[in-house]
Amino acid sequence: MVALLVLCCASVVAGAAIQQRDPVPAGYVAAPYYPAPHGGWTADWSESYRKASALVSNMTLAEKTNLTAGTGIFMGRCVGNSGSALRVGIPQLCLQDGPLGVRNTDHNTAFPAGITAGATWDKDQLYRRGVAIGEEFRGKGINVHLGPSVGPLGRKPRGGRNWEGFGSDPVLQAFGGLLSIEGIQSTGVIATLKHLIANEQEQYRMYNIIKPGISSNVDDRTLHELYLWPFAEGVRSGVGSIMIGYNAVNGSACSQNSYLMNGILKDELGFQGFVMSDWLAQISGVASALAGLDMSMPGDRHDVPLVFGTSYWMYEYTRSVLNGSIPVDRLNDATTRILAAYFKMGQDQDYPRPNFDANTQDAVGPLYPAALFSPEGVVNEFVDVQADHAVIAREVARDAITLLKNEDDLLPLTSSASLKIFGTDAEKNPDGINSCADQGCNKGTLGMGWGSGSARYPYLNSPIDGLKDRSANYQFFNTDSFPSNSNPSPNDTAIVFVTADSGENYITVEGNPGDRTSSGLNLWHNGDRLIRDVAAKYANVVVVVHTVGPILMEEWHDLPSVKAVLFAHLPGQEAGDSLMQVLFGDVSPSGHLPYTLPKSEDDYPDSVGLRGYQIGQPQDTFTEGLYIDYKHFNKANITPRYAFGHGLSYTTFSFSDATIVAVTPLTATPPTRPAKGETPTYSTAIPPASEAYWPENFDRIWRYLYSFLEKDEADAAAEIGSSTAEYPYPEGYSNVQKPGPPAGGAQGGNPALFETAFDVTVTVTNTGSRAGKAVAQLYVQFPSESTVDTPIIQLRDFEKTSTLEAGASQTLKLRVTRKDLSIWDVVAQNWVIPVVDGDYGIWVGGASDNLHLRCGTATSSCAGDQTSPV
Ligand code: NOJ
């Protein structure tokens, strides 16, 4: 492990710290925002804050700083392990990846990825998947789940980690995030919404001593209306923790960006939980604390070889409080926030301790793998946390399957169909389903992308396993080149399995360093060629795609024999049977695209391409503003291959009899926000140096990060603290708490923003001959009188029906909030409805390009048979 630590630091040469910010293009600002707002002022957190503050007022300086950082990378069982405060009953907190299940363990479920869950457009399934994930984290003794991911938002089609989130639209992403959070936290696990913010590509994401991380330059309106939207909803649902991104925003590293953490997150969104750094994203001690960071993970410095075990915080935080550079008030707030989240989830009541070890699969091993000498002990107890979670995993994988094309009703297949199966993706990786660490390879069935967002498979039910279980009549050619011996017959149906993969930057797969640099949006392993070759010999071809995101299909999509195309996304362990249920028609497919499929990569604006090497800090300027994915295609009048939200079924649906009812009368700006409530108060006096001294006879472990100081160091720091010396605080620094901006007032922002402006209902009828589920998608079109440049349509809500038998109907309820009708006014710094009496078009239908029902807000009436706005 020590060798690994040296290795992973080889690129980090000791030298000058990054002191100066690189300039960013004019107009992109991260204004100073101080101080860090205290938490505890919303009613729903007051009891947890009461408990937390009772404890904090009784804790020593070193106990408090010990909770705000990890004990070092690979210095505990989990990917992140905070220090403890055992004297007051607080254990180390275990933080563990990832969004689709417990990473690096056993007897867990490998759930369908976020993008797959997003493709279901099913709120109930999103929630139930969250509950099941939460149960597994709790069962393994994990306090903090490092998910869900809602950033990246999918601005860049080649971005490596889009698949961890739910789709390239802020509202779809927001529902995915908030329902996951509600599910996870219902089990007592603290969820972590990540990565704040605009973390849209993998390459150049991190700061190192040679190069600053990429700067995402985002204007204020775009930030609010796109990238912040899912975070606001997550905060509104009470998320306990937020992970700050590696990248910079407008030139300021997210991990010390006071505008983001203090201003936007804690004041405007009223976030009550704690902010943690991404792993080694922290690049300063005092500055990051003042800017609002509450927890440093995994605790180590990013700019010193990890083997030495040094920290910006822990002992340095202790020193900084003693010498007066970080006000004790800031430390008290950070500690209170962490403990408030702990109490809010009830983790003081019989919460299990970790019973697994992410570093080894052995039962017994070193307790601190990165220490030179570590005590050994039982580290893996192999606790089975799967319960019946395979059921929801399979349901989500199945209901995400998106049927894009189905000519001549080739699907569903009959049970006696003669099948010829092509492509290595149809069967498990012959080297073993977990043979590549963190799934860092694309071999065999692609059930998830790679990186920290992956999990080990307990088993993988492959498509071939699914066919075997059905006793289907099939022949499988386990190759990605067209075989000469397949003996095509006119009665055959050929099914071709193809993939496109991506992941996190620390692993490069087939030339792709996380982002899809070398593969582009093309299928991997000559998938296009394989499909064309199969299509040349077989008259009936089904293409099944396992993919992380958009791909190009033009080489084969229109070939006459390619009659059916299905996106099965990233199904996780239940890849096979979930697909069989759709292919053989047990259920009708009901997934819808969570992103647009282009005809060419040139269809996208240049600004959403990956940023390559640049001298100095890579600059990534979001010049396309609000116009990503379908909003761009619509504005530029480009017909995609398939529009956002598209998805066919084996049956057909009509949307009719819509109603719209005004609920809350609108005003141009929302009513004045409620004032902040009380927050805990503590002494602001610098604590005595003795609170930092090493306890006597303490048995130290080399490389472990502790919060204590030697007596002489603590005394020296305290002497500075009692002098008149002034720390050179950043520009704009103040230590006076603010009342908060007008757009704030509760978790997520001014509560009036979330009031229902209009209730909408629509009747969905199954007009075909088979059972199926439909999704009603609601898009808002701003009134024509509005002079504010706004996308033609924007998704604002959706609902899925239950299974409707042929001829059956269901009435779905959707809603439009005040925020849904507002724009972020950069001058007023508030959400503003541009034309209060204007006639907003509320469009409802089955896809973004298939909206034929329009309700008008001015007339409070709805009409069918309208021409779709795009
Ligand atoms: C870095 C990733 O960006 C983050 O998502 C993950 O949770 C941490 N590593 C911990 O593995």
CSV table of N, CA and C and ligand atoms in Angstrom, one decimal, residues 79-80 95-99 103 146-147 149 161 164 192 194-195 199 202 205-206 243-244 246 276-280 297 451-453 504 506, ligand 1:
chain,number,residue,atom,x,y,z
A,79,VAL,N,-13.8,4.3,2.3
A,79,VAL,CA,-13.1,5.2,1.4
A,79,VAL,C,-12.8,6.5,2.1
A,80,GLY,N,-13.6,6.9,3.0
A,80,GLY,CA,-13.4,8.0,3.9
A,80,GLY,C,-13.7,7.7,5.3
A,95,LEU,N,-17.5,6.8,5.4
A,95,LEU,CA,-18.1,7.4,4.2
A,95,LEU,C,-17.7,6.5,3.0
A,96,GLN,N,-18.7,6.1,2.2
A,96,GLN,CA,-18.4,5.1,1.2
A,96,GLN,C,-19.2,5.4,-0.1
A,97,ASP,N,-18.5,5.2,-1.2
A,97,ASP,CA,-19.2,5.2,-2.5
A,97,ASP,C,-20.1,4.0,-2.7
A,98,GLY,N,-20.9,4.0,-3.6
A,98,GLY,CA,-21.2,5.1,-4.6
A,98,GLY,C,-22.6,5.1,-5.0
A,99,PRO,N,-23.0,5.8,-6.0
A,99,PRO,CA,-24.4,6.1,-6.4
A,99,PRO,C,-25.2,4.8,-6.8
A,103,ARG,N,-19.6,0.3,-3.0
A,103,ARG,CA,-18.5,0.0,-3.8
A,103,ARG,C,-17.5,-0.9,-3.0
A,146,LEU,N,-22.0,8.2,-0.5
A,146,LEU,CA,-21.4,9.2,-1.4
A,146,LEU,C,-22.2,9.2,-2.7
A,147,GLY,N,-23.4,9.6,-2.6
A,147,GLY,CA,-24.3,9.7,-3.8
A,147,GLY,C,-25.6,10.3,-3.2
A,149,SER,N,-25.4,11.4,-7.5
A,149,SER,CA,-24.7,12.4,-8.3
A,149,SER,C,-25.7,13.1,-9.2
A,161,ARG,N,-18.6,10.9,-16.6
A,161,ARG,CA,-19.4,10.4,-15.4
A,161,ARG,C,-20.9,10.8,-15.5
A,164,GLU,N,-23.6,8.4,-14.0
A,164,GLU,CA,-23.9,8.3,-12.5
A,164,GLU,C,-25.1,9.1,-12.1
A,192,THR,N,-25.2,12.0,0.2
A,192,THR,CA,-24.3,13.1,-0.2
A,192,THR,C,-24.6,13.5,-1.7
A,194,LYS,N,-23.7,15.2,-5.0
A,194,LYS,CA,-22.4,15.6,-5.5
A,194,LYS,C,-22.5,15.8,-7.0
A,195,HIS,N,-21.6,16.5,-7.7
A,195,HIS,CA,-20.5,17.2,-7.2
A,195,HIS,C,-20.8,18.7,-7.5
A,199,ASN,N,-19.1,20.3,-12.8
A,199,ASN,CA,-18.0,19.4,-12.8
A,199,ASN,C,-18.3,18.5,-14.1
A,202,GLU,N,-14.0,15.0,-17.0
A,202,GLU,CA,-13.1,14.3,-16.1
A,202,GLU,C,-11.7,14.8,-16.3
A,205,ARG,N,-9.6,17.7,-14.2
A,205,ARG,CA,-10.5,18.1,-13.1
A,205,ARG,C,-9.8,18.5,-11.8
A,206,MET,N,-8.7,17.9,-11.6
A,206,MET,CA,-8.0,18.1,-10.2
A,206,MET,C,-6.9,19.2,-10.3
A,243,MET,N,-21.1,17.1,-1.6
A,243,MET,CA,-19.7,17.1,-2.0
A,243,MET,C,-19.4,18.1,-3.0
A,244,ILE,N,-18.3,18.8,-2.7
A,244,ILE,CA,-17.9,19.9,-3.5
A,244,ILE,C,-16.9,19.4,-4.6
A,246,TYR,N,-14.1,18.9,-7.8
A,246,TYR,CA,-12.7,19.1,-8.0
A,246,TYR,C,-12.4,20.4,-8.7
A,276,MET,N,-18.6,18.5,2.3
A,276,MET,CA,-17.3,17.8,2.3
A,276,MET,C,-16.6,18.1,0.9
A,277,SER,N,-15.2,17.9,1.0
A,277,SER,CA,-14.5,18.0,-0.2
A,277,SER,C,-14.6,16.7,-1.0
A,278,ASP,N,-14.4,16.8,-2.3
A,278,ASP,CA,-14.1,15.6,-3.1
A,278,ASP,C,-12.7,15.1,-2.6
A,279,TRP,N,-12.3,13.9,-3.0
A,279,TRP,CA,-11.1,13.3,-2.5
A,279,TRP,C,-9.9,14.1,-3.0
A,280,LEU,N,-9.2,14.7,-2.0
A,280,LEU,CA,-8.0,15.5,-2.3
A,280,LEU,C,-8.3,16.8,-3.2
A,297,MET,N,-11.8,15.5,3.0
A,297,MET,CA,-11.7,14.1,2.7
A,297,MET,C,-10.7,13.8,1.6
A,451,GLY,N,-15.1,3.4,-12.3
A,451,GLY,CA,-14.6,4.4,-11.4
A,451,GLY,C,-15.3,4.2,-10.0
A,452,SER,N,-15.2,5.3,-9.3
A,452,SER,CA,-15.8,5.2,-7.9
A,452,SER,C,-17.3,5.0,-7.9
A,453,GLY,N,-17.9,5.3,-9.0
A,453,GLY,CA,-19.4,5.1,-9.1
A,453,GLY,C,-19.8,3.7,-9.4
A,504,GLU,N,-14.5,7.3,-14.6
A,504,GLU,CA,-13.8,8.3,-13.9
A,504,GLU,C,-12.3,8.4,-14.3
A,506,TYR,N,-9.3,8.4,-13.1
A,506,TYR,CA,-8.1,7.8,-12.6
A,506,TYR,C,-7.8,6.4,-13.3
B,1,NOJ,C1,-13.6,11.0,-6.3
B,1,NOJ,C2,-15.0,11.0,-6.9
B,1,NOJ,O1,-15.0,12.2,-7.7
B,1,NOJ,C3,-16.1,11.0,-5.9
B,1,NOJ,O2,-17.3,11.0,-6.6
B,1,NOJ,C4,-15.9,9.9,-5.0
B,1,NOJ,O3,-17.0,9.9,-4.1
B,1,NOJ,C5,-14.6,10.0,-4.2
B,1,NOJ,N1,-13.5,10.0,-5.2
B,1,NOJ,C6,-14.4,8.9,-3.2
B,1,NOJ,O4,-14.1,7.8,-3.9
